[in-house]
């Protein structure tokens, strides 16, 4: 899980894994959490976009089965910056032979009046230009737990992990 500081990454992990949102403090560097959702347990790396930890990305996502990119859709300036970061991540994944792992984009903070529409975030990130990789953008309000499960359900259906039960169980 990657995104700028204060985008809602940790809040999303807690809401999905614990079934409830809780007060969080800003992540310094990165955290690793196990998230259990619908009998699936995933190791989630909560990566900020701080330049202090960007050098670690390649080591961490070399074993990734999917990427969740969280964006604060109420900060239009950061959405523009996020496009460059997202495409750099996708390029790095391609170089590692991970060009087909799924991408879920959470357009978070949709409950704020200043939030861009999900379609505007999609266009600002140029998601339609992605080829060879399944992607989905989901509007969310993490503090209200809105949209999180819909996005994560899509994400889980895209993972191709041998031995995992189907979502219908």
CSV table of C-alpha atoms in Angstrom, one decimal:
chain,number,residue,atom,x,y,z
A,1,UNK,CA,0.0,0.0,0.0
A,2,UNK,CA,1.5,3.2,-1.2
A,3,UNK,CA,0.4,6.8,-0.9
A,4,UNK,CA,1.4,10.3,0.3
A,5,UNK,CA,1.4,11.1,4.0
A,6,UNK,CA,-2.1,11.6,5.5
A,7,UNK,CA,-3.8,10.0,2.5
A,8,UNK,CA,-5.5,7.4,4.8
A,9,UNK,CA,-3.3,4.3,4.3
A,10,UNK,CA,-3.1,3.3,7.9
A,11,UNK,CA,-6.8,4.1,8.5
A,12,UNK,CA,-7.8,1.8,5.6
A,13,UNK,CA,-5.6,-1.0,6.9
A,14,UNK,CA,-7.2,-0.8,10.3
A,15,UNK,CA,-10.7,-0.6,9.0
A,16,UNK,CA,-10.2,-3.6,6.8
A,17,UNK,CA,-8.3,-5.7,9.2
A,18,UNK,CA,-10.0,-4.8,12.5
A,19,UNK,CA,-13.4,-4.2,11.0
A,20,UNK,CA,-13.4,-0.7,12.5
A,21,UNK,CA,-11.7,2.5,12.1
A,22,UNK,CA,-9.5,3.7,14.9
A,23,UNK,CA,-7.5,6.8,15.7
A,24,UNK,CA,-4.1,6.6,14.0
A,25,UNK,CA,-0.9,8.5,14.3
A,26,UNK,CA,1.2,9.4,11.2
A,27,UNK,CA,3.4,6.5,10.0
A,28,UNK,CA,7.1,7.3,10.2
A,29,UNK,CA,8.8,5.5,7.3
A,30,UNK,CA,6.9,2.3,6.9
A,31,UNK,CA,4.9,-0.2,8.9
A,32,UNK,CA,4.1,-3.9,8.2
A,33,UNK,CA,0.7,-5.2,9.2
A,34,UNK,CA,-1.1,-8.5,8.7
A,35,UNK,CA,-4.6,-7.8,7.5
A,36,UNK,CA,-7.2,-10.6,7.8
A,37,UNK,CA,-10.3,-10.0,5.7
A,38,UNK,CA,-12.8,-12.7,4.6
A,39,UNK,CA,-10.5,-15.5,5.7
A,40,UNK,CA,-7.6,-14.0,3.7
A,41,UNK,CA,-4.5,-12.9,5.5
A,42,UNK,CA,-2.3,-10.5,3.6
A,43,UNK,CA,1.0,-8.9,4.7
A,44,UNK,CA,0.5,-5.2,4.0
A,45,UNK,CA,3.4,-2.8,3.8
A,46,UNK,CA,2.2,0.7,4.6
A,47,UNK,CA,4.7,2.8,2.6
A,48,UNK,CA,4.7,6.6,2.7
A,49,UNK,CA,6.1,8.6,-0.1
A,50,UNK,CA,8.8,10.2,2.0
A,51,UNK,CA,12.1,10.4,0.2
A,52,UNK,CA,13.6,8.7,3.3
A,53,UNK,CA,12.0,5.4,2.4
A,54,UNK,CA,11.6,5.5,-1.3
A,55,UNK,CA,14.9,3.6,-1.8
A,56,UNK,CA,13.2,0.7,0.0
A,57,UNK,CA,10.3,0.3,-2.4
A,58,UNK,CA,12.0,-1.9,-4.9
A,59,UNK,CA,13.1,-4.4,-2.1
A,60,UNK,CA,9.6,-4.5,-0.7
A,61,UNK,CA,7.4,-4.8,-3.7
A,62,UNK,CA,9.6,-7.3,-5.5
A,63,UNK,CA,7.4,-10.0,-3.8
A,64,UNK,CA,4.1,-8.1,-4.2
A,65,UNK,CA,1.0,-9.8,-5.5
A,66,UNK,CA,-0.8,-6.5,-5.9
A,67,UNK,CA,-0.6,-2.8,-5.3
A,68,UNK,CA,-3.0,-0.5,-3.5
A,69,UNK,CA,-2.3,3.2,-4.1
A,70,UNK,CA,-4.1,5.6,-1.8
A,71,UNK,CA,-4.7,9.1,-2.8
A,72,UNK,CA,-6.2,12.1,-0.9
A,73,UNK,CA,-8.7,13.2,-3.5
A,74,UNK,CA,-9.4,16.4,-1.6
A,75,UNK,CA,-5.9,17.7,-2.4
A,76,UNK,CA,-5.8,18.5,-6.1
A,77,UNK,CA,-2.1,19.6,-6.0
A,78,UNK,CA,-1.1,16.2,-4.6
A,79,UNK,CA,-3.2,14.3,-7.2
A,80,UNK,CA,-1.0,15.8,-9.9
A,81,UNK,CA,2.2,14.8,-8.0
A,82,UNK,CA,0.7,11.4,-7.4
A,83,UNK,CA,0.5,10.7,-11.1
A,84,UNK,CA,4.3,10.8,-11.4
A,85,UNK,CA,4.8,8.6,-8.4
A,86,UNK,CA,2.2,6.1,-9.5
A,87,UNK,CA,3.8,5.7,-13.0
A,88,UNK,CA,7.2,5.4,-11.5
A,89,UNK,CA,6.0,2.6,-9.3
A,90,UNK,CA,4.3,0.9,-12.2
A,91,UNK,CA,7.5,1.2,-14.3
A,92,UNK,CA,9.5,-0.3,-11.4
A,93,UNK,CA,7.1,-3.2,-11.1
A,94,UNK,CA,7.3,-3.8,-14.9
A,95,UNK,CA,11.1,-4.0,-14.6
A,96,UNK,CA,10.8,-6.6,-11.9
A,97,UNK,CA,8.5,-8.8,-14.1
A,98,UNK,CA,5.4,-7.8,-12.1
A,99,UNK,CA,3.6,-6.1,-15.1
A,100,UNK,CA,0.4,-8.1,-14.5
A,101,UNK,CA,-0.2,-7.7,-10.8
A,102,UNK,CA,-3.4,-5.8,-10.1
A,103,UNK,CA,-3.6,-2.1,-9.1
A,104,UNK,CA,-6.3,-0.8,-6.8
A,105,UNK,CA,-6.5,3.0,-6.4
A,106,UNK,CA,-8.4,4.2,-3.4
A,107,UNK,CA,-9.6,7.8,-4.1
A,108,UNK,CA,-9.9,8.6,-0.4
A,109,UNK,CA,-11.6,11.4,1.4
A,110,UNK,CA,-14.6,11.5,-0.9
A,111,UNK,CA,-16.7,12.7,2.1
A,112,UNK,CA,-15.0,16.1,2.0
A,113,UNK,CA,-16.6,18.9,0.0
A,114,UNK,CA,-13.2,19.6,-1.7
A,115,UNK,CA,-12.8,16.1,-3.0
A,116,UNK,CA,-12.3,15.6,-6.7
A,117,UNK,CA,-14.8,13.2,-8.4
A,118,UNK,CA,-13.5,9.7,-8.8
A,119,UNK,CA,-13.6,10.1,-12.6
A,120,UNK,CA,-11.4,13.3,-12.2
A,121,UNK,CA,-8.9,11.4,-10.1
A,122,UNK,CA,-8.9,8.6,-12.7
A,123,UNK,CA,-8.2,11.0,-15.5
A,124,UNK,CA,-5.6,13.0,-13.5
A,125,UNK,CA,-3.7,9.8,-12.8
A,126,UNK,CA,-4.1,8.7,-16.5
A,127,UNK,CA,-5.3,5.3,-15.4
A,128,UNK,CA,-6.8,4.5,-18.8
A,129,UNK,CA,-3.3,4.4,-20.3
A,130,UNK,CA,-2.5,1.3,-18.2
A,131,UNK,CA,-2.1,-1.8,-20.4
A,132,UNK,CA,-1.5,-5.4,-19.4
A,133,UNK,CA,-2.6,-4.9,-15.8
A,134,UNK,CA,-6.0,-5.0,-14.2
A,135,UNK,CA,-6.8,-1.8,-12.4
A,136,UNK,CA,-9.7,-0.4,-10.5
A,137,UNK,CA,-10.4,3.0,-8.8
A,138,UNK,CA,-12.7,3.1,-5.8
A,139,UNK,CA,-14.0,6.2,-4.1
A,140,UNK,CA,-13.6,5.9,-0.4
A,141,UNK,CA,-14.2,7.7,2.9
A,142,UNK,CA,-11.9,5.7,5.1
A,143,UNK,CA,-12.9,7.3,8.4
A,144,UNK,CA,-16.5,6.4,7.7
A,145,UNK,CA,-15.5,3.0,6.2
A,146,UNK,CA,-17.3,3.8,2.9
A,147,UNK,CA,-16.1,2.1,-0.2
A,148,UNK,CA,-13.3,0.1,1.4
A,149,UNK,CA,-14.8,-3.3,1.2
A,150,UNK,CA,-16.0,-2.9,-2.4
A,151,UNK,CA,-12.5,-2.0,-3.5
A,152,UNK,CA,-10.8,-4.7,-1.5
A,153,UNK,CA,-13.3,-7.4,-2.7
A,154,UNK,CA,-12.3,-6.4,-6.3
A,155,UNK,CA,-8.7,-6.6,-5.4
A,156,UNK,CA,-8.9,-10.1,-3.9
A,157,UNK,CA,-10.7,-11.4,-6.9
A,158,UNK,CA,-7.7,-10.3,-9.0
A,159,UNK,CA,-5.1,-12.0,-7.0
A,160,UNK,CA,-3.9,-15.3,-8.5
A,161,UNK,CA,-2.6,-17.1,-5.4
A,162,UNK,CA,-2.6,-20.9,-5.5
A,163,UNK,CA,-4.5,-22.6,-2.7
A,164,UNK,CA,-6.5,-19.6,-1.7
A,165,UNK,CA,-10.2,-20.2,-1.3
A,166,UNK,CA,-12.7,-18.5,-3.5
A,167,UNK,CA,-14.4,-15.4,-2.2
A,168,UNK,CA,-17.7,-17.2,-2.2
A,169,UNK,CA,-16.6,-19.3,0.8
